[in-house]
XYZ file of C-alpha atoms in Angstrom:
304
model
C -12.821 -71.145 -45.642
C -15.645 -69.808 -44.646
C -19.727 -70.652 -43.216
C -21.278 -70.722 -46.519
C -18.808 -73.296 -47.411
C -18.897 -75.148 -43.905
C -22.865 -75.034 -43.902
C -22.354 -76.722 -47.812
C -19.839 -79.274 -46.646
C -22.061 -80.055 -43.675
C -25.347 -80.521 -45.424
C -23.603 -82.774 -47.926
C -22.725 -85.015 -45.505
C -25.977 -85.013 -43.865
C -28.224 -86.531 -46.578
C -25.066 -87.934 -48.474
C -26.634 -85.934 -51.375
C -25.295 -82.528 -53.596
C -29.048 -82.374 -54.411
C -30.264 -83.086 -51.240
C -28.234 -80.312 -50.050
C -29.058 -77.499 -52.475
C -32.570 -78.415 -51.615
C -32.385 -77.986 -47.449
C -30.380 -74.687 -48.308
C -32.294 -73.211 -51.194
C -29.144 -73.153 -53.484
C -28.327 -74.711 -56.977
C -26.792 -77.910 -56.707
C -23.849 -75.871 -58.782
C -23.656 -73.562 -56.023
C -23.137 -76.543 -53.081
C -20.599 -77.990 -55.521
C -18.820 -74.566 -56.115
C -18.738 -74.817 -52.512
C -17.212 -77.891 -51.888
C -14.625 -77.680 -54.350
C -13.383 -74.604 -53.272
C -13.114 -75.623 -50.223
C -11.178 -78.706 -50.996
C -8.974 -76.627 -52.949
C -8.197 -74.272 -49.567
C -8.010 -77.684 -47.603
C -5.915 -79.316 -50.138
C -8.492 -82.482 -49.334
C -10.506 -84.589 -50.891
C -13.768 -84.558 -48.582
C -16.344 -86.683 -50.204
C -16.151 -89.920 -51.754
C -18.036 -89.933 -55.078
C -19.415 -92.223 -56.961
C -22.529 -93.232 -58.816
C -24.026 -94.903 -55.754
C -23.643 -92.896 -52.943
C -21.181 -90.165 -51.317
C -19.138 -90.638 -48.665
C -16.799 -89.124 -46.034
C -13.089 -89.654 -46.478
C -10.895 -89.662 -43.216
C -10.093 -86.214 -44.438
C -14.002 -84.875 -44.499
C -14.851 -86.633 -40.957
C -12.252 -84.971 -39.270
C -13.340 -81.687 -40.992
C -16.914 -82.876 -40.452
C -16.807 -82.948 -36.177
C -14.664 -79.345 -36.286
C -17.254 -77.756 -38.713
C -20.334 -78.509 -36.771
C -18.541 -77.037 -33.782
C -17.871 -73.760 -35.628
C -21.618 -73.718 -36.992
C -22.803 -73.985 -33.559
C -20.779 -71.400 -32.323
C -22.017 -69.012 -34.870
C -25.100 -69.943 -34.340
C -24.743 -69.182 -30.912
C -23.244 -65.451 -31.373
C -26.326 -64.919 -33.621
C -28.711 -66.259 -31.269
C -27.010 -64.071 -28.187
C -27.406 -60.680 -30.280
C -30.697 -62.054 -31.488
C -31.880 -61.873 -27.543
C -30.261 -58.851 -26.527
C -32.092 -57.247 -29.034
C -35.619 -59.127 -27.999
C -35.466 -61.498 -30.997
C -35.301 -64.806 -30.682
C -34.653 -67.127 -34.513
C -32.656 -69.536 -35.588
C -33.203 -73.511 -36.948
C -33.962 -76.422 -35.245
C -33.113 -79.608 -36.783
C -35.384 -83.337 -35.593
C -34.699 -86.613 -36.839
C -38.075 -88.068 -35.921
C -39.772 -91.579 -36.821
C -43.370 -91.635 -38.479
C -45.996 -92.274 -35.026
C -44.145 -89.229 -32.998
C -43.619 -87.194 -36.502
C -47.152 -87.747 -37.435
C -49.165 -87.718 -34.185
C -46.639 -86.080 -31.501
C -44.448 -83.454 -32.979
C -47.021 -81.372 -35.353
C -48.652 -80.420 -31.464
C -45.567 -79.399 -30.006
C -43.991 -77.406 -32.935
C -47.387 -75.439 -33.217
C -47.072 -74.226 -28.945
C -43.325 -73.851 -29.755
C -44.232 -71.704 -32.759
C -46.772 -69.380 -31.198
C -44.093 -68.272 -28.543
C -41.219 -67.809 -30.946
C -42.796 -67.330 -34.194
C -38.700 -66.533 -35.833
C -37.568 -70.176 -35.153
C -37.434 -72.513 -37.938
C -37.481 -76.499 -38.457
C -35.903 -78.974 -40.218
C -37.433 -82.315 -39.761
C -36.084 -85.283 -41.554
C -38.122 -88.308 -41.442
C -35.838 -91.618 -40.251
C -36.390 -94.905 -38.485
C -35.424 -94.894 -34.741
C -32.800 -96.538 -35.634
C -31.121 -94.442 -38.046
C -32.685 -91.349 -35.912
C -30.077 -92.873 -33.060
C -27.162 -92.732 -35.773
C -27.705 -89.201 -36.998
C -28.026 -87.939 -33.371
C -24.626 -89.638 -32.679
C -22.698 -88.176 -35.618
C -23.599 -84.976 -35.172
C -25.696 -84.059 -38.288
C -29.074 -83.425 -36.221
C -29.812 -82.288 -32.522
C -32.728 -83.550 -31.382
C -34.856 -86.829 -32.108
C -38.377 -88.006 -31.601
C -38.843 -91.791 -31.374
C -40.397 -94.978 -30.523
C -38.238 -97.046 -28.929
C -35.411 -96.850 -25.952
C -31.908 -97.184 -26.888
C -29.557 -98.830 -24.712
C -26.525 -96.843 -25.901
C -24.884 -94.922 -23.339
C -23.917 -91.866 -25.424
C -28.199 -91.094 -26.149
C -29.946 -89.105 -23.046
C -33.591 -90.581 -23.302
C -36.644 -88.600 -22.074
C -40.158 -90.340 -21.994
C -42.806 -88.085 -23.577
C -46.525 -90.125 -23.847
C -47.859 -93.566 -23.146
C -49.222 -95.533 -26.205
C -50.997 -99.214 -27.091
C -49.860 -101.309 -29.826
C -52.873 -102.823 -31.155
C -53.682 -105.480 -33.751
C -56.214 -103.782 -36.468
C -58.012 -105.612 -38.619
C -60.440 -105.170 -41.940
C -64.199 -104.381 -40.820
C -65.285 -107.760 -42.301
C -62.795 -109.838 -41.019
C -63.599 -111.964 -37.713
C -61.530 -113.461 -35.186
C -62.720 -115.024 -32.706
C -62.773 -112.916 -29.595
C -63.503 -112.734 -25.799
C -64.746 -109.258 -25.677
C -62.514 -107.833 -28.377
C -59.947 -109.544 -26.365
C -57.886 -112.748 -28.667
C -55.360 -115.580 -27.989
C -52.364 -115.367 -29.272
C -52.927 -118.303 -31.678
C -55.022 -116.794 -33.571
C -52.309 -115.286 -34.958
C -51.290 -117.675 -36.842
C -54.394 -118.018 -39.270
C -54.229 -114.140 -40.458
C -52.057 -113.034 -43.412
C -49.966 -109.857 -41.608
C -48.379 -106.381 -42.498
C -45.216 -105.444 -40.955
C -43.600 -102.453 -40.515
C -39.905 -102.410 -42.055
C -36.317 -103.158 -40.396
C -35.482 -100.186 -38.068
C -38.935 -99.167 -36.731
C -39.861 -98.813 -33.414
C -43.710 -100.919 -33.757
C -41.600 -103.762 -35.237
C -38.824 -103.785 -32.809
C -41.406 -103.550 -30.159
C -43.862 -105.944 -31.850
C -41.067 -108.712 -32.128
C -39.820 -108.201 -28.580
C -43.293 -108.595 -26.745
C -44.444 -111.768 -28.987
C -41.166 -113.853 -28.366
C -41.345 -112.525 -24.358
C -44.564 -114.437 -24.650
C -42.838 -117.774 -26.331
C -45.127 -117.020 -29.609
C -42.735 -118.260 -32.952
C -42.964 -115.146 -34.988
C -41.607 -117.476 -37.934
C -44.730 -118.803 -37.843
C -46.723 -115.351 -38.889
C -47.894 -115.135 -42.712
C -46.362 -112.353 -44.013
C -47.908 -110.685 -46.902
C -46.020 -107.587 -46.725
C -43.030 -105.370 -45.012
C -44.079 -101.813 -45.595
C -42.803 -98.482 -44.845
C -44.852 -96.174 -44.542
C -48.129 -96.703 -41.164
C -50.682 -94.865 -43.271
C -50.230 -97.653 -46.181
C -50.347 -100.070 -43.734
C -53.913 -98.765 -42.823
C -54.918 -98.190 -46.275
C -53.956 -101.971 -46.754
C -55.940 -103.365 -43.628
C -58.957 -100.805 -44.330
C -59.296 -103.089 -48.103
C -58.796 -106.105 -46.611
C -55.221 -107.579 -47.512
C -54.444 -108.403 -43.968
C -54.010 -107.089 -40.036
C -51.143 -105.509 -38.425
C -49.750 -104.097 -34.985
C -50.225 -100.681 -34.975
C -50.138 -97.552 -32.780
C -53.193 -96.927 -30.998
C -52.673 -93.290 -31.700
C -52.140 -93.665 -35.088
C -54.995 -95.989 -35.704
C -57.876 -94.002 -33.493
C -59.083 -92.004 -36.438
C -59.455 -95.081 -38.856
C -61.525 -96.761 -35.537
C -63.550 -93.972 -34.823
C -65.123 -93.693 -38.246
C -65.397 -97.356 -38.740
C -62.739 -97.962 -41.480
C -61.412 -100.903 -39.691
C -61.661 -103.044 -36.186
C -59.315 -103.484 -33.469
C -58.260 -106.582 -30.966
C -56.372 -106.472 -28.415
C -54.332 -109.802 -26.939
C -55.089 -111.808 -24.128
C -52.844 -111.633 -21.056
C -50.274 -109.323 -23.264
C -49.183 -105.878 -22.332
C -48.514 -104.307 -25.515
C -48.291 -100.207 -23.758
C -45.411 -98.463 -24.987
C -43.814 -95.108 -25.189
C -42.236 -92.452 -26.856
C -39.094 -90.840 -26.064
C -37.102 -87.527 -27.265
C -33.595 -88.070 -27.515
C -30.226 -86.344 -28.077
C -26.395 -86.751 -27.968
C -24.965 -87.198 -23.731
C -22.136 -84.978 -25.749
C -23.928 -82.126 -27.530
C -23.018 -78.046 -26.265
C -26.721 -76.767 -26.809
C -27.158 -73.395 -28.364
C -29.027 -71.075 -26.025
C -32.136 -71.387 -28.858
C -31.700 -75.268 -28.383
C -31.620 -74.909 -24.772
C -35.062 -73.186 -25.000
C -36.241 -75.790 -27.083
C -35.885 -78.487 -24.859
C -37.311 -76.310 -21.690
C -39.958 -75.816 -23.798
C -40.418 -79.101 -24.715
C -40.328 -79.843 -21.235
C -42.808 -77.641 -20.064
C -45.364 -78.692 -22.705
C -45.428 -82.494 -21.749
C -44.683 -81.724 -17.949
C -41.088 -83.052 -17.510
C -38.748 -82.397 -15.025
C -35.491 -81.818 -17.052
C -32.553 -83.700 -15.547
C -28.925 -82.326 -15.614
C -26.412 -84.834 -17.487
């Protein structure tokens, strides 16, 4: 056994993917299998569950799976501590972020990070909060950036920047308004655009309307999208409104490629929180990360 073959195994399992894999680690997808196999033959193990669908951990590969991580962080860690005795700081970071923060916070933050320790390197996967939350918890990434608050008492939440969740609407489309300000009923005569299951602006979204008694059954829904940009591409040509980010939106209002409301009486502030595992043994160069992350948005960093 050794860390090639660990850092194979480990990467599988992360994007449940051979080719996923090769890609992250700039190998063949021959090579990752080579990898795995062997490995399986040292272990006499089968790791991965394999089919045409998907790939999957046997009992065998998740109890292989917790110890591995452990040894790659421990490596990690001897490389980082020769690294800064010799006045050289590198190694990888890996984020699990969802699209507002991954779009409008994190680009910011990796740039001030980068400038000081130009020899550190990301990996940034782009998930929902909610899966963000999972892939914290099992290990396969550190750190996450997202839009919502978990409740789970194994996540350490830290609150990074205020935002505004704010109903945007086609230039040519009016609703009648009280100072950009409309009821909530108004709602119901506009066809809307909805983020998917598992974001944050839904979640959030959902929560705040039914607080307020408002039947979200009642909405026309015209589409559940993915991605926020194609949500404002799809409001900018008129198909509909949608509750967006504020900070995601402010370009598309400054240069008059669509409108905004807000709703009466409704507090629709929010923010964004960085997140990571109650149980994760930081690397020194993780350790620095999150001082530095810190630092840059003016948090006092609380011992667990």
């Amino acid at each position: 056994m050794d860390v090639k073959q660990l850092e194979a195994f480990v990467t599988v399992a992360k994007y449940k993917s051979f080719s996923k894999a090769a890609r992250e680690l700039f190998l063949t997808q021959p090579t990752v299998s080579s990898h795995i196999q062997n490995l399986e033959k040292e272990l006499d193990a089968i790791l991965f569950n394999r089919n045409n669908k998907c790939i999957t951990l046997t009992k065998s590969g998740e109890i292989l799976l917790e110890n591995a991580i452990s040894i790659l962080n421990n490596c990690k860690k001897a490389i980082y501590d020769i690294k800064e005795h010799s006045g050289k700081i590198e190694g990888l970071i890996d984020i699990a972020s969802s699209s507002i923060p991954e779009t409008y916070i994190l680009p910011n933050f990796i740039k001030s990070f980068h400038n000081q320790y130009p020899n550190v390197k990301f990996s940034i996967s782009h998930y929902d909060s909610q899966y963000a939350i999972s892939e914290i918890l099992n290990g396969r990434i550190s750190f996450g950036f997202v839009g919502y608050k978990t409740s789970n008492p194994k996540i350490k939440s830290i609150d990074l920047i205020s935002d505004e969740l704010i109903l945007i609407a086609p230039i040519d489309l009016n609703i009648d308004n009280d100072n950009g300000y409309i009821d909530i009923n108004e709602l119901n005569k506009l066809n809307f655009i909805m983020r998917k299951e598992g974001s944050g602006t839904r979640n959030l979204t959902i929560n705040i309307l039914k607080e307020h008694k408002f039947n979200i059954n009642n909405l026309d829904m015209l589409a559940y999208v993915e991605s926020n940009e194609t949500i404002k591409e799809m409001v900018k040509i008129g198909l509909g409104v949608s509750f967006v980010s504020y900070n995601s939106a402010k370009d598309y209002i400054k240069s008059n490629k669509i409108k905004f409301y807000r709703i009466k009486s409704i507090d629709f502030t929010r923010k964004f929180y960085f997140i990571y595992s109650k149980k994760k043994a930081f690397s020194p160069l993780e350790n620095k990360f999150l001082n530095s992350l810190c630092e840059y948005f003016d948090i006092k960093r609380e011992i667990d």
